[in-house]
PDB file of C-alpha atoms in Angstrom:
ATOM      1  CA  MET Z 862      94.242  83.256 164.952  1.00 93.00           C
ATOM      2  CA  LYS Z 863      97.725  81.911 164.286  1.00 94.00           C
ATOM      3  CA  THR Z 864      99.715  83.547 161.471  1.00 96.00           C
ATOM      4  CA  ILE Z 865     102.480  81.545 159.788  1.00 94.00           C
ATOM      5  CA  PHE Z 866     104.910  83.039 157.253  1.00 95.00           C
ATOM      6  CA  PHE Z 867     105.897  80.140 154.986  1.00 93.00           C
ATOM      7  CA  PRO Z 868     108.542  78.814 154.383  1.00 90.00           C
ATOM      8  CA  ASP Z 869     110.248  80.767 157.210  1.00 89.00           C
ATOM      9  CA  GLN Z 870     107.925  79.143 159.739  1.00 88.00           C
ATOM     10  CA  THR Z 871     106.416  75.661 159.771  1.00 81.00           C
ATOM     11  CA  ILE Z 872     103.162  74.233 161.047  1.00 85.00           C
ATOM     12  CA  ASN Z 873     102.560  70.836 162.624  1.00 80.00           C
ATOM     13  CA  ASP Z 874      99.485  71.182 164.808  1.00 85.00           C
ATOM     14  CA  GLY Z 875      97.045  68.856 163.070  1.00 88.00           C
ATOM     15  CA  THR Z 876      95.065  68.545 159.879  1.00 96.00           C
ATOM     16  CA  TYR Z 877      93.282  71.355 158.093  1.00 98.00           C
ATOM     17  CA  VAL Z 878      90.471  72.338 155.810  1.00 98.00           C
ATOM     18  CA  ALA Z 879      92.103  75.101 153.752  1.00 98.00           C
ATOM     19  CA  THR Z 880      91.371  77.651 151.090  1.00 97.00           C
ATOM     20  CA  ILE Z 881      93.895  79.566 148.996  1.00 95.00           C
ATOM     21  CA  GLY Z 882      93.736  83.005 147.406  1.00 94.00           C
ATOM     22  CA  PHE Z 883      95.007  86.568 147.519  1.00 95.00           C
ATOM     23  CA  PHE Z 884      91.806  87.696 149.305  1.00 97.00           C
ATOM     24  CA  ASP Z 885      92.289  91.374 148.442  1.00 97.00           C
ATOM     25  CA  GLY Z 886      89.710  93.428 150.340  1.00 97.00           C
ATOM     26  CA  VAL Z 887      88.449  90.482 152.429  1.00 98.00           C
ATOM     27  CA  HIS Z 888      85.043  91.497 151.057  1.00 97.00           C
ATOM     28  CA  GLN Z 889      81.723  89.849 151.804  1.00 97.00           C
ATOM     29  CA  GLY Z 890      82.375  87.157 149.186  1.00 96.00           C
ATOM     30  CA  HIS Z 891      85.579  86.211 151.012  1.00 97.00           C
ATOM     31  CA  GLN Z 892      83.789  86.343 154.356  1.00 97.00           C
ATOM     32  CA  PHE Z 893      81.118  84.029 152.955  1.00 97.00           C
ATOM     33  CA  LEU Z 894      83.868  81.596 151.881  1.00 97.00           C
ATOM     34  CA  MET Z 895      85.517  81.748 155.334  1.00 98.00           C
ATOM     35  CA  GLU Z 896      82.186  80.989 156.991  1.00 98.00           C
ATOM     36  CA  ARG Z 897      81.877  77.811 154.947  1.00 98.00           C
ATOM     37  CA  LEU Z 898      85.544  77.012 155.662  1.00 98.00           C
ATOM     38  CA  ARG Z 899      84.891  77.100 159.402  1.00 98.00           C
ATOM     39  CA  ARG Z 900      81.768  74.960 158.975  1.00 98.00           C
ATOM     40  CA  GLU Z 901      83.523  72.297 156.869  1.00 98.00           C
ATOM     41  CA  ALA Z 902      86.384  72.149 159.385  1.00 98.00           C
ATOM     42  CA  ALA Z 903      84.033  71.813 162.358  1.00 98.00           C
ATOM     43  CA  GLU Z 904      82.078  68.999 160.700  1.00 97.00           C
ATOM     44  CA  ARG Z 905      85.306  67.034 160.172  1.00 97.00           C
ATOM     45  CA  GLY Z 906      86.930  67.777 163.512  1.00 97.00           C
ATOM     46  CA  MET Z 907      89.730  69.651 161.742  1.00 97.00           C
ATOM     47  CA  ARG Z 908      91.095  73.198 161.888  1.00 97.00           C
ATOM     48  CA  SER Z 909      90.493  75.975 159.360  1.00 98.00           C
ATOM     49  CA  MET Z 910      93.266  77.586 157.309  1.00 98.00           C
ATOM     50  CA  ALA Z 911      93.449  80.392 154.762  1.00 98.00           C
ATOM     51  CA  ILE Z 912      96.556  80.402 152.568  1.00 97.00           C
ATOM     52  CA  THR Z 913      97.383  83.794 151.103  1.00 96.00           C
ATOM     53  CA  PHE Z 914     100.359  85.703 149.691  1.00 94.00           C
ATOM     54  CA  GLU Z 915     102.671  88.322 151.206  1.00 93.00           C
ATOM     55  CA  SER Z 916     102.646  90.278 147.942  1.00 89.00           C
ATOM     56  CA  HIS Z 917     100.624  89.901 144.770  1.00 88.00           C
ATOM     57  CA  PRO Z 918     102.008  87.014 142.657  1.00 81.00           C
ATOM     58  CA  ARG Z 919     101.970  89.218 139.545  1.00 84.00           C
ATOM     59  CA  GLN Z 920     104.609  91.440 141.157  1.00 84.00           C
ATOM     60  CA  VAL Z 921     106.987  88.462 141.010  1.00 80.00           C
ATOM     61  CA  VAL Z 922     105.878  87.134 137.643  1.00 79.00           C
ATOM     62  CA  GLN Z 923     105.697  90.554 135.944  1.00 80.00           C
ATOM     63  CA  GLY Z 924     108.510  92.767 137.192  1.00 75.00           C
ATOM     64  CA  GLY Z 925     107.445  96.387 137.642  1.00 74.00           C
ATOM     65  CA  TRP Z 926     103.711  95.598 137.749  1.00 79.00           C
ATOM     66  CA  LYS Z 927     101.908  97.821 140.279  1.00 85.00           C
ATOM     67  CA  PRO Z 928      98.858  96.426 142.070  1.00 87.00           C
ATOM     68  CA  GLU Z 929      95.797  98.481 142.962  1.00 94.00           C
ATOM     69  CA  LEU Z 930      95.188  96.991 146.381  1.00 96.00           C
ATOM     70  CA  LEU Z 931      92.008  97.194 148.443  1.00 98.00           C
ATOM     71  CA  THR Z 932      93.923  96.061 151.552  1.00 97.00           C
ATOM     72  CA  ASP Z 933      97.598  95.971 152.460  1.00 94.00           C
ATOM     73  CA  LEU Z 934      98.949  92.872 154.194  1.00 95.00           C
ATOM     74  CA  HIS Z 935      98.521  94.227 157.732  1.00 95.00           C
ATOM     75  CA  GLU Z 936      94.907  95.196 157.050  1.00 96.00           C
ATOM     76  CA  LYS Z 937      94.170  91.897 155.297  1.00 97.00           C
ATOM     77  CA  LEU Z 938      95.474  89.853 158.225  1.00 98.00           C
ATOM     78  CA  ARG Z 939      93.429  91.926 160.669  1.00 97.00           C
ATOM     79  CA  LEU Z 940      90.268  91.345 158.621  1.00 98.00           C
ATOM     80  CA  LEU Z 941      90.948  87.627 158.224  1.00 98.00           C
ATOM     81  CA  LYS Z 942      91.386  87.369 161.982  1.00 97.00           C
ATOM     82  CA  ALA Z 943      87.897  88.834 162.380  1.00 97.00           C
ATOM     83  CA  THR Z 944      86.458  85.857 160.437  1.00 97.00           C
ATOM     84  CA  ASP Z 945      87.472  83.546 163.338  1.00 97.00           C
ATOM     85  CA  ILE Z 946      89.427  81.074 161.233  1.00 98.00           C
ATOM     86  CA  ASP Z 947      92.177  79.204 163.075  1.00 97.00           C
ATOM     87  CA  THR Z 948      95.278  79.847 160.969  1.00 97.00           C
ATOM     88  CA  VAL Z 949      96.502  82.056 158.142  1.00 98.00           C
ATOM     89  CA  VAL Z 950      99.541  80.944 156.176  1.00 97.00           C
ATOM     90  CA  VAL Z 951     101.271  83.801 154.351  1.00 97.00           C
ATOM     91  CA  LEU Z 952     103.319  82.526 151.419  1.00 94.00           C
ATOM     92  CA  ARG Z 953     106.499  84.475 150.723  1.00 93.00           C
ATOM     93  CA  PHE Z 954     105.938  84.079 146.995  1.00 87.00           C
ATOM     94  CA  ASN Z 955     109.092  83.886 144.863  1.00 85.00           C
ATOM     95  CA  ARG Z 956     110.162  82.775 141.394  1.00 85.00           C
ATOM     96  CA  GLN Z 957     110.478  79.164 142.519  1.00 87.00           C
ATOM     97  CA  MET Z 958     106.867  79.165 143.692  1.00 87.00           C
ATOM     98  CA  ALA Z 959     105.829  80.958 140.502  1.00 86.00           C
ATOM     99  CA  ALA Z 960     106.913  77.874 138.570  1.00 88.00           C
ATOM    100  CA  PHE Z 961     104.768  75.536 140.701  1.00 90.00           C
ATOM    101  CA  SER Z 962     101.912  73.768 138.979  1.00 91.00           C
ATOM    102  CA  ALA Z 963      98.606  73.448 140.798  1.00 92.00           C
ATOM    103  CA  ARG Z 964      99.607  69.877 141.693  1.00 94.00           C
ATOM    104  CA  ASP Z 965     102.910  71.140 143.134  1.00 93.00           C
ATOM    105  CA  PHE Z 966     101.001  73.576 145.322  1.00 92.00           C
ATOM    106  CA  MET Z 967      98.609  70.881 146.465  1.00 95.00           C
ATOM    107  CA  GLN Z 968     101.472  68.535 147.317  1.00 96.00           C
ATOM    108  CA  LEU Z 969     103.081  71.306 149.363  1.00 94.00           C
ATOM    109  CA  MET Z 970      99.766  71.881 151.153  1.00 95.00           C
ATOM    110  CA  TYR Z 971      99.464  68.179 151.944  1.00 96.00           C
ATOM    111  CA  GLU Z 972     103.048  67.521 153.026  1.00 95.00           C
ATOM    112  CA  ARG Z 973     104.044  70.790 154.679  1.00 94.00           C
ATOM    113  CA  LEU Z 974     100.789  72.387 155.853  1.00 95.00           C
ATOM    114  CA  GLY Z 975      98.624  69.437 156.866  1.00 96.00           C
ATOM    115  CA  VAL Z 976      95.854  70.185 154.364  1.00 97.00           C
ATOM    116  CA  ARG Z 977      93.418  67.307 153.910  1.00 98.00           C
ATOM    117  CA  VAL Z 978      90.456  69.235 152.476  1.00 98.00           C
ATOM    118  CA  LEU Z 979      90.779  72.093 149.956  1.00 97.00           C
ATOM    119  CA  LEU Z 980      87.892  74.544 149.502  1.00 98.00           C
ATOM    120  CA  THR Z 981      88.425  76.646 146.384  1.00 94.00           C
ATOM    121  CA  GLY Z 982      86.729  79.941 145.618  1.00 89.00           C
ATOM    122  CA  TYR Z 983      84.087  79.757 142.903  1.00 86.00           C
ATOM    123  CA  ASP Z 984      86.375  81.530 140.393  1.00 84.00           C
ATOM    124  CA  ASN Z 985      89.784  80.887 141.937  1.00 84.00           C
ATOM    125  CA  ARG Z 986      92.677  79.399 140.003  1.00 85.00           C
ATOM    126  CA  PHE Z 987      96.198  78.833 141.259  1.00 85.00           C
ATOM    127  CA  GLY Z 988      99.439  77.371 139.959  1.00 82.00           C
ATOM    128  CA  HIS Z 989     101.699  78.338 137.052  1.00 75.00           C
ATOM    129  CA  ASN Z 990      99.825  80.542 134.552  1.00 71.00           C
ATOM    130  CA  ARG Z 991      96.579  79.629 136.348  1.00 75.00           C
ATOM    131  CA  ALA Z 992      96.238  77.017 133.612  1.00 76.00           C
ATOM    132  CA  GLU Z 993      94.310  74.390 135.576  1.00 85.00           C
ATOM    133  CA  GLY Z 994      90.813  74.389 136.997  1.00 88.00           C
ATOM    134  CA  PHE Z 995      88.522  72.683 139.486  1.00 91.00           C
ATOM    135  CA  GLU Z 996      88.361  69.296 137.714  1.00 93.00           C
ATOM    136  CA  ASP Z 997      92.167  69.214 137.648  1.00 93.00           C
ATOM    137  CA  TYR Z 998      92.286  70.019 141.371  1.00 95.00           C
ATOM    138  CA  GLN Z 999      89.886  67.158 142.076  1.00 96.00           C
ATOM    139  CA  CYS Z1000      92.050  64.762 140.047  1.00 95.00           C
ATOM    140  CA  TYR Z1001      95.221  65.794 141.890  1.00 96.00           C
ATOM    141  CA  GLY Z1002      93.355  65.601 145.173  1.00 97.00           C
ATOM    142  CA  ARG Z1003      92.434  61.962 144.568  1.00 97.00           C
ATOM    143  CA  GLU Z1004      96.107  61.206 143.891  1.00 97.00           C
ATOM    144  CA  LEU Z1005      97.386  63.094 146.954  1.00 97.00           C
ATOM    145  CA  GLY Z1006      94.663  62.368 149.498  1.00 97.00           C
ATOM    146  CA  ILE Z1007      93.012  65.813 149.503  1.00 98.00           C
ATOM    147  CA  GLU Z1008      89.254  66.188 149.261  1.00 98.00           C
ATOM    148  CA  VAL Z1009      88.494  69.144 146.975  1.00 97.00           C
ATOM    149  CA  LEU Z1010      85.353  71.257 147.341  1.00 97.00           C
ATOM    150  CA  CYS Z1011      84.150  74.269 145.363  1.00 95.00           C
ATOM    151  CA  GLY Z1012      82.819  77.326 147.154  1.00 94.00           C
ATOM    152  CA  ASP Z1013      79.772  79.254 145.986  1.00 93.00           C
ATOM    153  CA  ALA Z1014      79.686  82.839 144.765  1.00 92.00           C
ATOM    154  CA  LEU Z1015      78.005  85.529 146.853  1.00 94.00           C
ATOM    155  CA  ALA Z1016      75.832  87.712 144.650  1.00 92.00           C
ATOM    156  CA  ILE Z1017      74.376  91.161 145.219  1.00 87.00           C
ATOM    157  CA  GLY Z1018      71.497  91.314 142.784  1.00 86.00           C
ATOM    158  CA  LYS Z1019      72.881  89.845 139.564  1.00 87.00           C
ATOM    159  CA  GLN Z1020      76.503  90.733 140.356  1.00 93.00           C
ATOM    160  CA  ASN Z1021      78.941  88.356 142.057  1.00 95.00           C
ATOM    161  CA  VAL Z1022      80.995  90.093 144.720  1.00 96.00           C
ATOM    162  CA  SER Z1023      84.663  90.075 143.720  1.00 96.00           C
ATOM    163  CA  SER Z1024      87.773  92.181 144.277  1.00 96.00           C
ATOM    164  CA  SER Z1025      87.752  93.311 140.641  1.00 95.00           C
ATOM    165  CA  TYR Z1026      84.126  94.442 140.961  1.00 97.00           C
ATOM    166  CA  VAL Z1027      84.957  96.459 144.087  1.00 98.00           C
ATOM    167  CA  ARG Z1028      87.844  98.134 142.245  1.00 97.00           C
ATOM    168  CA  GLN Z1029      85.491  99.001 139.393  1.00 97.00           C
ATOM    169  CA  LEU Z1030      83.044 100.586 141.848  1.00 97.00           C
ATOM    170  CA  LEU Z1031      85.785 102.702 143.433  1.00 98.00           C
ATOM    171  CA  LYS Z1032      86.915 103.918 140.031  1.00 97.00           C
ATOM    172  CA  GLU Z1033      83.318 104.922 139.314  1.00 96.00           C
ATOM    173  CA  GLY Z1034      82.946 106.683 142.665  1.00 96.00           C
ATOM    174  CA  ASN Z1035      80.179 104.344 143.820  1.00 97.00           C
ATOM    175  CA  ILE Z1036      81.139 104.396 147.497  1.00 98.00           C
ATOM    176  CA  GLU Z1037      77.840 103.114 148.860  1.00 96.00           C
ATOM    177  CA  GLU Z1038      77.967  99.936 146.732  1.00 97.00           C
ATOM    178  CA  THR Z1039      81.682  99.547 147.489  1.00 98.00           C
ATOM    179  CA  ASN Z1040      81.052  99.638 151.217  1.00 97.00           C
ATOM    180  CA  TYR Z1041      78.130  97.231 150.923  1.00 97.00           C
ATOM    181  CA  CYS Z1042      80.331  94.716 149.075  1.00 97.00           C
ATOM    182  CA  LEU Z1043      83.115  95.112 151.631  1.00 98.00           C
ATOM    183  CA  GLY Z1044      80.826  95.030 154.649  1.00 97.00           C
ATOM    184  CA  ARG Z1045      82.614  98.144 155.975  1.00 97.00           C
ATOM    185  CA  PRO Z1046      83.724 101.567 154.707  1.00 98.00           C
ATOM    186  CA  TYR Z1047      86.646 101.557 152.287  1.00 98.00           C
ATOM    187  CA  SER Z1048      89.719 103.200 153.803  1.00 97.00           C
ATOM    188  CA  ILE Z1049      93.151 104.540 152.944  1.00 97.00           C
ATOM    189  CA  SER Z1050      95.928 105.602 155.319  1.00 96.00           C
ATOM    190  CA  GLY Z1051      98.953 107.853 155.165  1.00 95.00           C
ATOM    191  CA  GLU Z1052     100.977 110.649 156.692  1.00 95.00           C
ATOM    192  CA  VAL Z1053      99.998 114.325 156.699  1.00 94.00           C
ATOM    193  CA  VAL Z1054     102.583 116.330 154.739  1.00 90.00           C
ATOM    194  CA  HIS Z1055     103.048 119.994 153.899  1.00 82.00           C
ATOM    195  CA  GLY Z1056     101.107 121.213 150.879  1.00 68.00           C
ATOM    196  CA  GLU Z1057     100.529 124.619 149.312  1.00 63.00           C
ATOM    197  CA  GLN Z1058      98.145 125.674 152.145  1.00 59.00           C
ATOM    198  CA  ILE Z1059      95.599 127.055 149.686  1.00 59.00           C
ATOM    199  CA  GLY Z1060      92.738 125.923 151.912  1.00 52.00           C
ATOM    200  CA  ARG Z1061      93.836 128.278 154.690  1.00 57.00           C
ATOM    201  CA  THR Z1062      93.502 131.285 152.371  1.00 52.00           C
ATOM    202  CA  ILE Z1063      89.767 130.612 151.884  1.00 56.00           C
ATOM    203  CA  GLY Z1064      88.994 129.638 155.474  1.00 56.00           C
ATOM    204  CA  PHE Z1065      89.121 125.852 155.135  1.00 72.00           C
ATOM    205  CA  PRO Z1066      92.507 124.498 156.277  1.00 80.00           C
ATOM    206  CA  THR Z1067      93.148 120.995 155.008  1.00 85.00           C
ATOM    207  CA  ALA Z1068      95.418 118.089 155.870  1.00 91.00           C
ATOM    208  CA  ASN Z1069      97.338 117.018 152.767  1.00 92.00           C
ATOM    209  CA  LEU Z1070      97.596 113.220 152.860  1.00 95.00           C
ATOM    210  CA  GLN Z1071     100.526 111.255 151.440  1.00 93.00           C
ATOM    211  CA  PRO Z1072      98.840 107.843 151.059  1.00 93.00           C
ATOM    212  CA  ASP Z1073     100.561 104.531 151.591  1.00 88.00           C
ATOM    213  CA  ASN Z1074     101.806 102.902 148.404  1.00 78.00           C
ATOM    214  CA  GLU Z1075      99.796 100.528 146.232  1.00 85.00           C
ATOM    215  CA  LYS Z1076      96.298 101.025 147.678  1.00 94.00           C
ATOM    216  CA  LEU Z1077      93.668 102.095 145.190  1.00 97.00           C
ATOM    217  CA  ILE Z1078      92.612 105.742 145.494  1.00 96.00           C
ATOM    218  CA  PRO Z1079      88.935 106.386 144.633  1.00 97.00           C
ATOM    219  CA  VAL Z1080      88.079 108.485 141.593  1.00 97.00           C
ATOM    220  CA  ASP Z1081      88.475 112.271 141.898  1.00 96.00           C
ATOM    221  CA  GLY Z1082      85.709 114.053 143.749  1.00 97.00           C
ATOM    222  CA  VAL Z1083      84.515 115.300 147.129  1.00 97.00           C
ATOM    223  CA  TYR Z1084      83.658 112.734 149.804  1.00 98.00           C
ATOM    224  CA  ALA Z1085      82.081 112.582 153.239  1.00 98.00           C
ATOM    225  CA  VAL Z1086      84.606 110.726 155.376  1.00 98.00           C
ATOM    226  CA  ILE Z1087      85.383 109.606 158.901  1.00 97.00           C
ATOM    227  CA  VAL Z1088      88.972 110.297 159.931  1.00 97.00           C
ATOM    228  CA  ASP Z1089      91.036 108.354 162.467  1.00 96.00           C
ATOM    229  CA  ILE Z1090      93.988 110.371 163.769  1.00 96.00           C
ATOM    230  CA  ASP Z1091      96.865 108.160 164.942  1.00 94.00           C
ATOM    231  CA  ASP Z1092      94.251 105.473 165.732  1.00 90.00           C
ATOM    232  CA  GLU Z1093      93.358 107.525 168.818  1.00 90.00           C
ATOM    233  CA  ILE Z1094      90.889 110.243 167.773  1.00 93.00           C
ATOM    234  CA  ARG Z1095      87.987 109.906 165.329  1.00 95.00           C
ATOM    235  CA  LYS Z1096      86.438 112.925 163.615  1.00 95.00           C
ATOM    236  CA  PRO Z1097      84.010 113.579 160.727  1.00 96.00           C
ATOM    237  CA  GLY Z1098      85.293 115.386 157.654  1.00 96.00           C
ATOM    238  CA  ILE Z1099      85.259 115.908 153.915  1.00 97.00           C
ATOM    239  CA  MET Z1100      87.999 114.908 151.497  1.00 96.00           C
ATOM    240  CA  ASN Z1101      88.760 116.341 148.090  1.00 95.00           C
ATOM    241  CA  ILE Z1102      90.642 114.111 145.670  1.00 96.00           C
ATOM    242  CA  GLY Z1103      91.840 115.865 142.537  1.00 94.00           C
ATOM    243  CA  THR Z1104      93.959 118.580 140.986  1.00 87.00           C
ATOM    244  CA  ARG Z1105      92.296 121.737 142.427  1.00 81.00           C
ATOM    245  CA  PRO Z1106      91.216 123.137 139.012  1.00 78.00           C
ATOM    246  CA  THR Z1107      90.000 126.432 140.527  1.00 74.00           C
ATOM    247  CA  PHE Z1108      93.668 127.219 141.250  1.00 74.00           C
ATOM    248  CA  ASN Z1109      94.999 125.701 138.006  1.00 69.00           C
ATOM    249  CA  GLY Z1110      96.512 122.762 139.835  1.00 73.00           C
ATOM    250  CA  THR Z1111      98.131 119.929 137.919  1.00 72.00           C
ATOM    251  CA  SER Z1112      99.206 117.354 140.522  1.00 85.00           C
ATOM    252  CA  ARG Z1113      96.684 115.068 142.207  1.00 90.00           C
ATOM    253  CA  THR Z1114      96.227 115.706 145.924  1.00 91.00           C
ATOM    254  CA  LEU Z1115      94.160 114.216 148.737  1.00 95.00           C
ATOM    255  CA  GLU Z1116      93.056 116.968 151.094  1.00 93.00           C
ATOM    256  CA  THR Z1117      90.908 116.503 154.184  1.00 94.00           C
ATOM    257  CA  ASN Z1118      89.003 119.197 156.035  1.00 93.00           C
ATOM    258  CA  LEU Z1119      87.741 118.138 159.463  1.00 94.00           C
ATOM    259  CA  LEU Z1120      84.256 119.246 160.485  1.00 93.00           C
ATOM    260  CA  GLU Z1121      85.598 119.527 164.033  1.00 88.00           C
ATOM    261  CA  PRO Z1122      89.150 120.990 163.883  1.00 81.00           C
ATOM    262  CA  VAL Z1123      91.708 119.468 166.254  1.00 85.00           C
ATOM    263  CA  GLY Z1124      94.792 121.590 165.575  1.00 80.00           C
ATOM    264  CA  ASP Z1125      98.026 120.936 163.689  1.00 83.00           C
ATOM    265  CA  LEU Z1126      98.020 117.531 161.960  1.00 89.00           C
ATOM    266  CA  TYR Z1127     101.427 117.668 160.276  1.00 88.00           C
ATOM    267  CA  ASP Z1128     103.361 114.396 160.603  1.00 87.00           C
ATOM    268  CA  HIS Z1129     100.340 112.658 162.118  1.00 92.00           C
ATOM    269  CA  ARG Z1130      98.951 109.484 160.578  1.00 95.00           C
ATOM    270  CA  LEU Z1131      95.383 109.498 159.281  1.00 96.00           C
ATOM    271  CA  THR Z1132      93.077 106.697 158.208  1.00 97.00           C
ATOM    272  CA  ILE Z1133      90.287 107.939 155.956  1.00 97.00           C
ATOM    273  CA  HIS Z1134      87.039 105.942 155.876  1.00 98.00           C
ATOM    274  CA  PHE Z1135      84.926 106.819 152.821  1.00 98.00           C
ATOM    275  CA  ILE Z1136      81.211 107.066 153.579  1.00 98.00           C
ATOM    276  CA  ALA Z1137      79.662 108.830 150.579  1.00 97.00           C
ATOM    277  CA  ARG Z1138      80.656 110.700 147.420  1.00 98.00           C
ATOM    278  CA  LEU Z1139      79.190 114.190 147.449  1.00 98.00           C
ATOM    279  CA  ARG Z1140      80.069 115.497 143.979  1.00 96.00           C
ATOM    280  CA  ASP Z1141      82.625 115.667 141.185  1.00 94.00           C
ATOM    281  CA  GLU Z1142      85.626 117.936 141.541  1.00 90.00           C
ATOM    282  CA  GLN Z1143      84.978 121.008 139.401  1.00 87.00           C
ATOM    283  CA  PRO Z1144      86.463 124.454 138.674  1.00 86.00           C
ATOM    284  CA  PHE Z1145      84.806 127.527 140.210  1.00 89.00           C
ATOM    285  CA  PRO Z1146      84.958 131.100 138.881  1.00 85.00           C
ATOM    286  CA  SER Z1147      86.559 132.391 142.077  1.00 85.00           C
ATOM    287  CA  ALA Z1148      87.967 131.365 145.435  1.00 83.00           C
ATOM    288  CA  GLU Z1149      84.858 132.846 147.048  1.00 88.00           C
ATOM    289  CA  ALA Z1150      82.574 130.636 144.956  1.00 88.00           C
ATOM    290  CA  LEU Z1151      84.635 127.603 145.941  1.00 89.00           C
ATOM    291  CA  ALA Z1152      84.432 128.551 149.622  1.00 88.00           C
ATOM    292  CA  GLU Z1153      80.656 128.840 149.334  1.00 91.00           C
ATOM    293  CA  GLN Z1154      80.450 125.349 147.785  1.00 92.00           C
ATOM    294  CA  ILE Z1155      82.735 123.855 150.449  1.00 92.00           C
ATOM    295  CA  GLN Z1156      80.388 125.198 153.110  1.00 94.00           C
ATOM    296  CA  LYS Z1157      77.531 123.393 151.356  1.00 95.00           C
ATOM    297  CA  ASP Z1158      79.653 120.237 151.136  1.00 96.00           C
ATOM    298  CA  LYS Z1159      80.329 120.353 154.869  1.00 96.00           C
ATOM    299  CA  LYS Z1160      76.632 120.774 155.667  1.00 96.00           C
ATOM    300  CA  GLN Z1161      75.740 117.813 153.431  1.00 97.00           C
ATOM    301  CA  ALA Z1162      78.489 115.720 155.006  1.00 97.00           C
ATOM    302  CA  GLU Z1163      77.274 116.590 158.506  1.00 96.00           C
ATOM    303  CA  GLU Z1164      73.801 115.312 157.601  1.00 96.00           C
ATOM    304  CA  ILE Z1165      75.183 112.064 156.155  1.00 96.00           C
ATOM    305  CA  LEU Z1166      77.679 111.417 158.948  1.00 96.00           C
ATOM    306  CA  SER Z1167      75.165 112.154 161.705  1.00 91.00           C
ATOM    307  CA  ASN Z1168      73.856 108.619 161.086  1.00 84.00           C
ATOM    308  CA  TYR Z1169      77.248 107.106 161.957  1.00 82.00           C
ATOM    309  CA  GLN Z1170      78.449 106.355 165.448  1.00 75.00           C
ATOM    310  CA  LEU Z1171      81.870 107.970 165.773  1.00 68.00           C
TER     311      LEU Z1171
END
């Protein structure tokens, strides 16, 4: 897959069937769209292209707005590459682009990116204030020489798979449905930093994760997870997200206890893959009662994770 950062880089290697969107999560709905994109391109003897954004457009339009991302740019590009499309164009979105109408965008696609067929997502809108829709795109396409097609939604039961739906599931703690919609376990990454080391005092040392900015953290609770250490070692574990109410904590922490200890993890980078939510975070009457529950959590996690190939 070729990756082009526009307008810093240009493209002139033929004509394309393209789709445009932020594609946060590259979930199964996006994968379904990319499959059709490849098919439409092959039928026309063209190449396939996904046009996406380096950062969320709302960060430019609404200064100070903080996204709740399912994938950062590096992760998104890696997942798009796995769909086997030919090219990804990453738009370095700025205030000038924010003022573009949908027709302006389509003219840019035609003149600068070689787009001759545009496949839109079933609910996707682009251009200033997202004011125009599919019929407008078709009208502009006839003027510019772009055939415009509308993609279909991918539904799970009665629910269309979308990035907003996945975010809702994560905020509810529904990890199984989240992972089904994504087609993979949801993950967050970050560095291990020094914490208060409370876990050591009750026999369960934990790695305190400082997560990368902007990715959505699942709702508080205890999770069965798979942990990648520096992208070299993979181990099963449990993660507690919350404020540690048994110890009257107030700040939110993300603490991982490996089922198979590997030694000091300070300053190492972890990627946490969420497999299942075990329970809510809750206060216990004593440290001993908490330790007893953590032992039960670990046993439950071992049973769940035994079905996964590490």
